[in-house]
Amino acid sequence: MDALRTVTPLAENRSSDFAQCLTDGLSHSPKQIPCKYFYDDEGSRLFDAICELPEYYQTRTETALLAAHAGEIAALMGRDAEIVEFGAGSLKKVRLLLNVVRPRGYTPIDISGDYLMAVTETLAAEYPNLALRPMVADFTAALAIPPLPGARARTGFFPGSTIGNFKPDAAAGMLRRMRASLNGGSLLIGVDLVKDPARLHAAYNDAAGVTAAFNRNLLARANRDLGADFNLDAFAHYAPYNPVARRIEMYLISQIRQSVTVCGRRFDFEAGEAVHTEDSHKYTPDSFAELAARAGYTLRTAWQDDEGLFMLAWLESA
Ligand code: AVI
């Protein structure tokens, strides 16, 4: 069992951490940049735009599943529930649950403190009887969340198929830590399913080029925040589906032989050299149940859309 840690504001998205991770990643072979750095203000704006794209079926499918099954979810959560959302972001999806579940309390956890406080304030005005306690923290860590007075069962909420952005070992470890943070409580989680590779390819290679801009924003962010001199036009977005590993792999490919300066250090790129920026793992219901079992969870119920694109799974402690 991982040690529990009290919730403290984290610094992982600070420029100094980005500088360290970026220079480490560009020194690595093959070159890589951790995907958590996508989400500065501009990256979050681009991600919101991705969620609206016709090709990116994930968000609208999950939203429809939440709306369609909120009554069953409410029955599973029971009375006087406390919902704990990991990586809460804009708090849009949880509204679909709050309207039906009517929980005692809601604990949104997110690393972006200012944004979290602003969206929580708006939510508080809409739900005056809900006990709200935003926590600024890294949701991937084991967190000591104090009990909420009057709440009976604690349920985790982790929508968006963000679990797919972790390698399976890391994903199992994170689910285990979530189970600890929830004191063994259930977890409602969104999972993107294995499907026709062409459909997956389209979702990460949209016609409008928004995903390409999202990917290149890592370099734009380095230029903005760290004074790097990436030429954005000299890097191409490349996001193939690997059907054996069952994941989208996202890269930036250097179009020419070039050198870039980041934090006073020079990095050389061959023409055609790849920088790995993200994996997005896809699961079958069975492979996801196996992953959940590694974390001590049983997949009790799951809901899918008619096309079998996306799954909302209800996990209970085994
Ligand atoms: C946040 N995450 C679940 C998205 C995904 O689909 O893996 C991130 C993303 N990358 C490119 N498009 C969307």
mmCIF file of C-alpha atoms and ligand atoms in Angstrom:
data_model
loop_
_atom_site.group_PDB
_atom_site.id
_atom_site.type_symbol
_atom_site.label_atom_id
_atom_site.label_comp_id
_atom_site.label_asym_id
_atom_site.label_seq_id
_atom_site.Cartn_x
_atom_site.Cartn_y
_atom_site.Cartn_z
ATOM 1 C CA MET A 1 0.000 0.000 0.000
ATOM 2 C CA ASP A 2 1.275 3.454 -0.867
ATOM 3 C CA ALA A 3 1.754 5.877 2.009
ATOM 4 C CA LEU A 4 -1.009 8.440 2.388
ATOM 5 C CA ARG A 5 -0.020 12.040 2.001
ATOM 6 C CA THR A 6 -1.888 15.134 3.120
ATOM 7 C CA VAL A 7 -3.191 17.328 0.336
ATOM 8 C CA THR A 8 -0.808 20.159 -0.438
ATOM 9 C CA PRO A 9 -0.614 22.492 -3.408
ATOM 10 C CA LEU A 10 1.731 20.981 -5.929
ATOM 11 C CA ALA A 11 4.278 22.610 -8.086
ATOM 12 C CA GLU A 12 4.407 20.133 -10.930
ATOM 13 C CA ASN A 13 3.103 22.518 -13.530
ATOM 14 C CA ARG A 14 5.567 25.285 -12.647
ATOM 15 C CA SER A 15 7.985 26.514 -15.281
ATOM 16 C CA SER A 16 10.968 25.171 -13.338
ATOM 17 C CA ASP A 17 9.483 21.647 -13.387
ATOM 18 C CA PHE A 18 8.654 21.980 -17.073
ATOM 19 C CA ALA A 19 12.215 23.146 -17.756
ATOM 20 C CA GLN A 20 13.655 20.145 -15.924
ATOM 21 C CA CYS A 21 11.311 17.594 -17.510
ATOM 22 C CA LEU A 22 11.730 19.066 -20.975
ATOM 23 C CA THR A 23 15.529 19.131 -20.896
ATOM 24 C CA ASP A 24 15.577 15.606 -19.375
ATOM 25 C CA GLY A 25 13.131 14.362 -22.002
ATOM 26 C CA LEU A 26 15.037 15.901 -24.915
ATOM 27 C CA SER A 27 18.254 14.296 -23.596
ATOM 28 C CA HIS A 28 16.538 10.907 -23.589
ATOM 29 C CA SER A 29 16.686 8.508 -26.513
ATOM 30 C CA PRO A 30 14.096 8.476 -28.056
ATOM 31 C CA LYS A 31 13.228 12.066 -27.186
ATOM 32 C CA GLN A 32 10.055 12.560 -25.118
ATOM 33 C CA ILE A 33 7.964 15.232 -23.359
ATOM 34 C CA PRO A 34 5.514 14.159 -20.584
ATOM 35 C CA CYS A 35 1.890 14.693 -21.660
ATOM 36 C CA LYS A 36 0.929 16.448 -18.404
ATOM 37 C CA TYR A 37 2.590 19.583 -19.813
ATOM 38 C CA PHE A 38 -0.049 19.889 -22.536
ATOM 39 C CA TYR A 39 -2.397 21.658 -20.155
ATOM 40 C CA ASP A 40 -1.315 25.265 -19.713
ATOM 41 C CA ASP A 41 -4.038 27.872 -20.453
ATOM 42 C CA GLU A 42 -3.620 27.583 -24.215
ATOM 43 C CA GLY A 43 -3.389 23.771 -24.090
ATOM 44 C CA SER A 44 -6.543 23.560 -21.947
ATOM 45 C CA ARG A 45 -8.340 25.824 -24.431
ATOM 46 C CA LEU A 46 -7.207 23.585 -27.308
ATOM 47 C CA PHE A 47 -8.268 20.458 -25.406
ATOM 48 C CA ASP A 48 -11.740 21.955 -24.880
ATOM 49 C CA ALA A 49 -11.864 22.546 -28.652
ATOM 50 C CA ILE A 50 -10.841 18.895 -29.266
ATOM 51 C CA CYS A 51 -13.792 17.772 -27.124
ATOM 52 C CA GLU A 52 -16.140 19.612 -29.518
ATOM 53 C CA LEU A 53 -14.680 18.090 -32.714
ATOM 54 C CA PRO A 54 -16.913 15.827 -34.824
ATOM 55 C CA GLU A 55 -14.133 13.190 -34.940
ATOM 56 C CA TYR A 56 -13.572 13.177 -31.157
ATOM 57 C CA TYR A 57 -16.535 11.004 -30.141
ATOM 58 C CA GLN A 58 -15.284 10.410 -26.577
ATOM 59 C CA THR A 59 -16.662 13.486 -24.793
ATOM 60 C CA ARG A 60 -20.159 13.527 -26.271
ATOM 61 C CA THR A 61 -20.498 9.736 -25.917
ATOM 62 C CA GLU A 62 -19.489 9.787 -22.262
ATOM 63 C CA THR A 63 -21.744 12.772 -21.569
ATOM 64 C CA ALA A 64 -24.690 10.923 -23.146
ATOM 65 C CA LEU A 65 -23.937 7.826 -21.057
ATOM 66 C CA LEU A 66 -23.820 9.889 -17.858
ATOM 67 C CA ALA A 67 -27.131 11.548 -18.692
ATOM 68 C CA ALA A 68 -28.808 8.279 -19.681
ATOM 69 C CA HIS A 69 -27.667 6.300 -16.634
ATOM 70 C CA ALA A 70 -27.578 8.932 -13.899
ATOM 71 C CA GLY A 71 -30.563 7.286 -12.165
ATOM 72 C CA GLU A 72 -28.828 3.890 -11.942
ATOM 73 C CA ILE A 73 -25.624 5.595 -10.831
ATOM 74 C CA ALA A 74 -27.569 7.450 -8.123
ATOM 75 C CA ALA A 75 -28.973 4.122 -6.885
ATOM 76 C CA LEU A 76 -25.449 2.655 -6.706
ATOM 77 C CA MET A 77 -24.091 5.693 -4.847
ATOM 78 C CA GLY A 78 -26.910 5.595 -2.320
ATOM 79 C CA ARG A 79 -28.063 8.349 0.025
ATOM 80 C CA ASP A 80 -25.747 10.961 1.528
ATOM 81 C CA ALA A 81 -22.937 10.169 -0.875
ATOM 82 C CA GLU A 82 -19.713 12.097 -1.208
ATOM 83 C CA ILE A 83 -18.392 12.375 -4.769
ATOM 84 C CA VAL A 84 -14.628 12.819 -5.115
ATOM 85 C CA GLU A 85 -13.593 13.822 -8.629
ATOM 86 C CA PHE A 86 -10.004 13.187 -9.714
ATOM 87 C CA GLY A 87 -8.650 15.839 -12.109
ATOM 88 C CA ALA A 88 -11.909 17.761 -11.965
ATOM 89 C CA GLY A 89 -11.163 20.456 -14.605
ATOM 90 C CA SER A 90 -14.204 22.490 -15.628
ATOM 91 C CA LEU A 91 -16.716 20.557 -13.391
ATOM 92 C CA LYS A 92 -19.005 20.219 -16.437
ATOM 93 C CA LYS A 93 -19.626 16.464 -16.388
ATOM 94 C CA VAL A 94 -20.282 16.201 -12.664
ATOM 95 C CA ARG A 95 -23.345 18.454 -13.021
ATOM 96 C CA LEU A 96 -25.079 15.557 -14.798
ATOM 97 C CA LEU A 97 -24.618 13.518 -11.611
ATOM 98 C CA LEU A 98 -25.285 16.274 -9.071
ATOM 99 C CA ASN A 99 -28.721 16.930 -10.548
ATOM 100 C CA VAL A 100 -29.806 13.321 -10.047
ATOM 101 C CA VAL A 101 -27.628 11.861 -7.259
ATOM 102 C CA ARG A 102 -28.079 14.871 -4.954
ATOM 103 C CA PRO A 103 -25.017 13.904 -2.897
ATOM 104 C CA ARG A 104 -24.186 15.285 0.540
ATOM 105 C CA GLY A 105 -20.843 16.584 -0.656
ATOM 106 C CA TYR A 106 -18.537 17.015 -3.608
ATOM 107 C CA THR A 107 -14.742 17.117 -3.448
ATOM 108 C CA PRO A 108 -13.192 18.194 -6.760
ATOM 109 C CA ILE A 109 -9.421 17.598 -6.910
ATOM 110 C CA ASP A 110 -7.283 19.426 -9.433
ATOM 111 C CA ILE A 111 -3.749 20.729 -9.740
ATOM 112 C CA SER A 112 -4.763 24.096 -11.253
ATOM 113 C CA GLY A 113 -5.642 25.971 -8.062
ATOM 114 C CA ASP A 114 -6.885 29.309 -9.404
ATOM 115 C CA TYR A 115 -9.070 27.649 -12.022
ATOM 116 C CA LEU A 116 -10.433 25.114 -9.527
ATOM 117 C CA MET A 117 -11.418 27.835 -7.063
ATOM 118 C CA ALA A 118 -13.115 29.897 -9.794
ATOM 119 C CA VAL A 119 -15.207 27.011 -11.182
ATOM 120 C CA THR A 120 -16.074 25.802 -7.662
ATOM 121 C CA GLU A 121 -17.421 29.247 -6.785
ATOM 122 C CA THR A 122 -19.759 29.131 -9.785
ATOM 123 C CA LEU A 123 -20.900 25.635 -8.803
ATOM 124 C CA ALA A 124 -21.504 26.719 -5.197
ATOM 125 C CA ALA A 125 -23.919 29.394 -6.394
ATOM 126 C CA GLU A 126 -25.852 26.775 -8.402
ATOM 127 C CA TYR A 127 -25.942 24.147 -5.615
ATOM 128 C CA PRO A 128 -26.282 26.058 -2.331
ATOM 129 C CA ASN A 129 -27.032 22.903 -0.298
ATOM 130 C CA LEU A 130 -24.022 20.925 -1.494
ATOM 131 C CA ALA A 131 -20.984 20.663 0.816
ATOM 132 C CA LEU A 132 -18.146 21.653 -1.495
ATOM 133 C CA ARG A 133 -14.486 21.288 -0.630
ATOM 134 C CA PRO A 134 -12.110 21.797 -3.534
ATOM 135 C CA MET A 135 -8.629 20.323 -3.090
ATOM 136 C CA VAL A 136 -5.605 21.586 -4.953
ATOM 137 C CA ALA A 137 -3.517 18.477 -5.417
ATOM 138 C CA ASP A 138 -2.018 16.010 -7.850
ATOM 139 C CA PHE A 139 -4.776 13.418 -8.219
ATOM 140 C CA THR A 140 -2.270 10.736 -9.226
ATOM 141 C CA ALA A 141 -0.878 10.673 -5.663
ATOM 142 C CA ALA A 142 -2.395 8.896 -2.657
ATOM 143 C CA LEU A 143 -4.263 11.617 -0.789
ATOM 144 C CA ALA A 144 -5.511 11.766 2.764
ATOM 145 C CA ILE A 145 -9.006 13.181 2.305
ATOM 146 C CA PRO A 146 -10.620 14.010 5.653
ATOM 147 C CA PRO A 147 -14.082 12.509 6.294
ATOM 148 C CA LEU A 148 -17.013 14.683 5.276
ATOM 149 C CA PRO A 149 -19.454 15.131 8.191
ATOM 150 C CA GLY A 150 -22.796 13.502 7.420
ATOM 151 C CA ALA A 151 -21.594 11.622 4.345
ATOM 152 C CA ARG A 152 -22.049 7.838 4.269
ATOM 153 C CA ALA A 153 -20.356 6.404 1.192
ATOM 154 C CA ARG A 154 -17.481 7.958 -0.719
ATOM 155 C CA THR A 155 -17.453 7.424 -4.492
ATOM 156 C CA GLY A 156 -14.687 8.419 -6.889
ATOM 157 C CA PHE A 157 -15.420 9.970 -10.277
ATOM 158 C CA PHE A 158 -12.734 9.830 -12.967
ATOM 159 C CA PRO A 159 -14.310 10.595 -16.360
ATOM 160 C CA GLY A 160 -12.735 11.474 -19.709
ATOM 161 C CA SER A 161 -10.739 8.255 -20.276
ATOM 162 C CA THR A 162 -7.720 9.998 -18.767
ATOM 163 C CA ILE A 163 -6.770 6.572 -17.385
ATOM 164 C CA GLY A 164 -5.712 5.786 -20.979
ATOM 165 C CA ASN A 165 -2.910 8.342 -20.798
ATOM 166 C CA PHE A 166 -1.058 6.186 -18.247
ATOM 167 C CA LYS A 167 0.886 3.029 -19.102
ATOM 168 C CA PRO A 168 -0.985 -0.021 -17.740
ATOM 169 C CA ASP A 169 1.393 -0.518 -14.769
ATOM 170 C CA ALA A 170 1.141 3.149 -13.829
ATOM 171 C CA ALA A 171 -2.638 3.055 -14.373
ATOM 172 C CA ALA A 172 -3.007 0.075 -12.015
ATOM 173 C CA GLY A 173 -0.878 1.847 -9.392
ATOM 174 C CA MET A 174 -2.937 5.005 -9.713
ATOM 175 C CA LEU A 175 -6.249 3.122 -9.377
ATOM 176 C CA ARG A 176 -4.826 1.467 -6.249
ATOM 177 C CA ARG A 177 -3.967 4.888 -4.798
ATOM 178 C CA MET A 178 -7.431 6.201 -5.708
ATOM 179 C CA ARG A 179 -8.978 3.236 -3.903
ATOM 180 C CA ALA A 180 -6.891 4.144 -0.833
ATOM 181 C CA SER A 181 -7.884 7.831 -1.071
ATOM 182 C CA LEU A 182 -11.529 6.718 -1.251
ATOM 183 C CA ASN A 183 -11.094 4.440 1.782
ATOM 184 C CA GLY A 184 -12.089 1.521 -0.430
ATOM 185 C CA GLY A 185 -15.052 3.394 -1.941
ATOM 186 C CA SER A 186 -16.407 2.702 -5.421
ATOM 187 C CA LEU A 187 -15.127 4.415 -8.538
ATOM 188 C CA LEU A 188 -17.091 5.579 -11.601
ATOM 189 C CA ILE A 189 -14.629 5.790 -14.476
ATOM 190 C CA GLY A 190 -14.739 6.579 -18.199
ATOM 191 C CA VAL A 191 -12.838 4.221 -20.506
ATOM 192 C CA ASP A 192 -12.247 4.560 -24.256
ATOM 193 C CA LEU A 193 -12.727 1.198 -25.951
ATOM 194 C CA VAL A 194 -10.751 -0.711 -28.602
ATOM 195 C CA LYS A 195 -12.457 -0.176 -31.978
ATOM 196 C CA ASP A 196 -11.919 0.208 -35.721
ATOM 197 C CA PRO A 197 -8.415 1.710 -36.063
ATOM 198 C CA ALA A 198 -9.713 4.135 -38.715
ATOM 199 C CA ARG A 199 -12.156 5.631 -36.214
ATOM 200 C CA LEU A 200 -9.401 6.023 -33.608
ATOM 201 C CA HIS A 201 -7.015 7.464 -36.168
ATOM 202 C CA ALA A 202 -9.580 10.094 -37.183
ATOM 203 C CA ALA A 203 -10.171 11.112 -33.547
ATOM 204 C CA TYR A 204 -6.490 12.030 -33.120
ATOM 205 C CA ASN A 205 -5.933 13.402 -36.644
ATOM 206 C CA ASP A 206 -8.885 15.765 -37.048
ATOM 207 C CA ALA A 207 -9.447 17.601 -40.311
ATOM 208 C CA ALA A 208 -9.358 21.047 -38.664
ATOM 209 C CA GLY A 209 -5.878 20.393 -37.219
ATOM 210 C CA VAL A 210 -6.851 21.143 -33.607
ATOM 211 C CA THR A 211 -5.087 18.047 -32.244
ATOM 212 C CA ALA A 212 -1.984 18.996 -34.229
ATOM 213 C CA ALA A 213 -2.068 22.470 -32.633
ATOM 214 C CA PHE A 214 -2.585 20.866 -29.195
ATOM 215 C CA ASN A 215 0.472 18.668 -29.768
ATOM 216 C CA ARG A 216 2.641 21.547 -31.052
ATOM 217 C CA ASN A 217 1.534 23.675 -28.086
ATOM 218 C CA LEU A 218 4.151 21.793 -26.041
ATOM 219 C CA LEU A 219 6.815 23.499 -28.154
ATOM 220 C CA ALA A 220 4.939 26.806 -28.191
ATOM 221 C CA ARG A 221 4.747 26.621 -24.390
ATOM 222 C CA ALA A 222 8.514 26.037 -24.206
ATOM 223 C CA ASN A 223 9.015 29.141 -26.359
ATOM 224 C CA ARG A 224 6.599 31.204 -24.241
ATOM 225 C CA ASP A 225 7.607 30.055 -20.773
ATOM 226 C CA LEU A 226 11.245 29.073 -21.159
ATOM 227 C CA GLY A 227 12.442 31.284 -24.007
ATOM 228 C CA ALA A 228 13.169 28.255 -26.210
ATOM 229 C CA ASP A 229 13.468 28.765 -29.972
ATOM 230 C CA PHE A 230 11.431 25.929 -31.484
ATOM 231 C CA ASN A 231 10.288 26.610 -35.060
ATOM 232 C CA LEU A 232 6.767 25.171 -34.818
ATOM 233 C CA ASP A 233 6.476 24.759 -38.603
ATOM 234 C CA ALA A 234 9.472 22.443 -38.550
ATOM 235 C CA PHE A 235 7.656 19.821 -36.434
ATOM 236 C CA ALA A 236 4.771 17.707 -37.752
ATOM 237 C CA HIS A 237 1.989 16.119 -35.719
ATOM 238 C CA TYR A 238 1.990 12.310 -36.098
ATOM 239 C CA ALA A 239 -0.528 10.147 -34.215
ATOM 240 C CA PRO A 240 -0.798 6.539 -35.445
ATOM 241 C CA TYR A 241 -2.834 3.795 -33.766
ATOM 242 C CA ASN A 242 -0.716 0.847 -32.644
ATOM 243 C CA PRO A 243 -3.184 -2.075 -32.884
ATOM 244 C CA VAL A 244 -0.894 -4.520 -31.063
ATOM 245 C CA ALA A 245 -0.329 -2.305 -28.021
ATOM 246 C CA ARG A 246 -3.898 -0.951 -28.459
ATOM 247 C CA ARG A 247 -2.969 2.672 -28.088
ATOM 248 C CA ILE A 248 -2.718 5.907 -30.001
ATOM 249 C CA GLU A 249 0.887 7.093 -29.929
ATOM 250 C CA MET A 250 1.437 10.783 -30.396
ATOM 251 C CA TYR A 251 4.683 12.283 -31.690
ATOM 252 C CA LEU A 252 6.156 15.506 -33.027
ATOM 253 C CA ILE A 253 8.400 14.712 -35.994
ATOM 254 C CA SER A 254 11.284 16.995 -36.881
ATOM 255 C CA GLN A 255 10.835 17.849 -40.574
ATOM 256 C CA ILE A 256 14.454 18.888 -41.055
ATOM 257 C CA ARG A 257 17.848 18.489 -39.435
ATOM 258 C CA GLN A 258 17.877 21.291 -36.880
ATOM 259 C CA SER A 259 19.134 22.506 -33.511
ATOM 260 C CA VAL A 260 16.998 24.092 -30.812
ATOM 261 C CA THR A 261 18.091 25.960 -27.694
ATOM 262 C CA VAL A 262 16.163 25.287 -24.483
ATOM 263 C CA CYS A 263 17.287 26.805 -21.171
ATOM 264 C CA GLY A 264 20.679 27.611 -22.656
ATOM 265 C CA ARG A 265 21.234 24.029 -23.837
ATOM 266 C CA ARG A 266 21.424 22.940 -27.456
ATOM 267 C CA PHE A 267 19.426 19.940 -28.666
ATOM 268 C CA ASP A 268 20.009 18.446 -32.125
ATOM 269 C CA PHE A 269 17.266 16.815 -34.177
ATOM 270 C CA GLU A 270 17.756 14.621 -37.239
ATOM 271 C CA ALA A 271 15.313 15.002 -40.129
ATOM 272 C CA GLY A 272 12.502 12.544 -39.351
ATOM 273 C CA GLU A 273 13.433 12.249 -35.651
ATOM 274 C CA ALA A 274 10.445 11.746 -33.324
ATOM 275 C CA VAL A 275 9.613 13.315 -29.967
ATOM 276 C CA HIS A 276 7.109 11.106 -28.139
ATOM 277 C CA THR A 277 4.429 13.254 -26.474
ATOM 278 C CA GLU A 278 1.506 11.001 -25.467
ATOM 279 C CA ASP A 279 0.023 7.500 -25.403
ATOM 280 C CA SER A 280 -3.723 6.975 -25.222
ATOM 281 C CA HIS A 281 -4.433 3.347 -24.305
ATOM 282 C CA LYS A 282 -7.699 1.712 -25.350
ATOM 283 C CA TYR A 283 -9.312 -1.186 -23.497
ATOM 284 C CA THR A 284 -11.864 -3.917 -24.035
ATOM 285 C CA PRO A 285 -14.306 -4.441 -21.156
ATOM 286 C CA ASP A 286 -12.318 -7.580 -20.236
ATOM 287 C CA SER A 287 -8.870 -6.002 -20.414
ATOM 288 C CA PHE A 288 -10.134 -3.099 -18.313
ATOM 289 C CA ALA A 289 -11.647 -5.478 -15.731
ATOM 290 C CA GLU A 290 -8.195 -7.141 -15.526
ATOM 291 C CA LEU A 291 -6.518 -3.780 -14.980
ATOM 292 C CA ALA A 292 -9.051 -2.870 -12.285
ATOM 293 C CA ALA A 293 -8.485 -6.241 -10.581
ATOM 294 C CA ARG A 294 -4.764 -5.413 -10.273
ATOM 295 C CA ALA A 295 -5.854 -2.438 -8.159
ATOM 296 C CA GLY A 296 -8.203 -4.487 -5.969
ATOM 297 C CA TYR A 297 -11.344 -3.425 -7.838
ATOM 298 C CA THR A 298 -14.112 -5.548 -9.383
ATOM 299 C CA LEU A 299 -15.984 -4.232 -12.418
ATOM 300 C CA ARG A 300 -19.529 -4.524 -11.108
ATOM 301 C CA THR A 301 -21.510 -2.761 -13.882
ATOM 302 C CA ALA A 302 -20.641 -0.978 -17.099
ATOM 303 C CA TRP A 303 -22.615 1.055 -19.617
ATOM 304 C CA GLN A 304 -21.721 1.424 -23.289
ATOM 305 C CA ASP A 305 -23.204 3.362 -26.204
ATOM 306 C CA ASP A 306 -24.853 1.417 -29.059
ATOM 307 C CA GLU A 307 -21.716 1.513 -31.209
ATOM 308 C CA GLY A 308 -19.498 0.237 -28.369
ATOM 309 C CA LEU A 309 -17.229 3.270 -28.604
ATOM 310 C CA PHE A 310 -16.947 4.163 -24.920
ATOM 311 C CA MET A 311 -17.630 2.599 -21.537
ATOM 312 C CA LEU A 312 -18.605 4.037 -18.178
ATOM 313 C CA ALA A 313 -17.570 1.488 -15.565
ATOM 314 C CA TRP A 314 -18.624 1.144 -11.934
ATOM 315 C CA LEU A 315 -15.789 -0.400 -9.898
ATOM 316 C CA GLU A 316 -16.225 -1.775 -6.391
ATOM 317 C CA SER A 317 -13.550 -2.862 -3.941
ATOM 318 C CA ALA A 318 -12.964 -6.583 -4.420
HETATM 319 C C1 AVI B 1 -7.126 13.668 -21.865
HETATM 320 N N1 AVI B 1 -7.038 12.480 -22.710
HETATM 321 C C2 AVI B 1 -8.002 11.457 -22.294
HETATM 322 C C3 AVI B 1 -7.093 12.743 -24.149
HETATM 323 C C4 AVI B 1 -7.015 11.415 -24.943
HETATM 324 O O1 AVI B 1 -7.907 11.192 -25.762
HETATM 325 O O2 AVI B 1 -6.116 10.624 -24.697
HETATM 326 C C5 AVI B 1 -5.958 13.672 -24.594
HETATM 327 C C6 AVI B 1 -5.913 13.893 -26.070
HETATM 328 N N2 AVI B 1 -4.840 13.820 -26.809
HETATM 329 C C7 AVI B 1 -5.159 14.074 -28.065
HETATM 330 N N3 AVI B 1 -6.447 14.272 -28.154
HETATM 331 C C8 AVI B 1 -6.961 14.193 -26.894
#
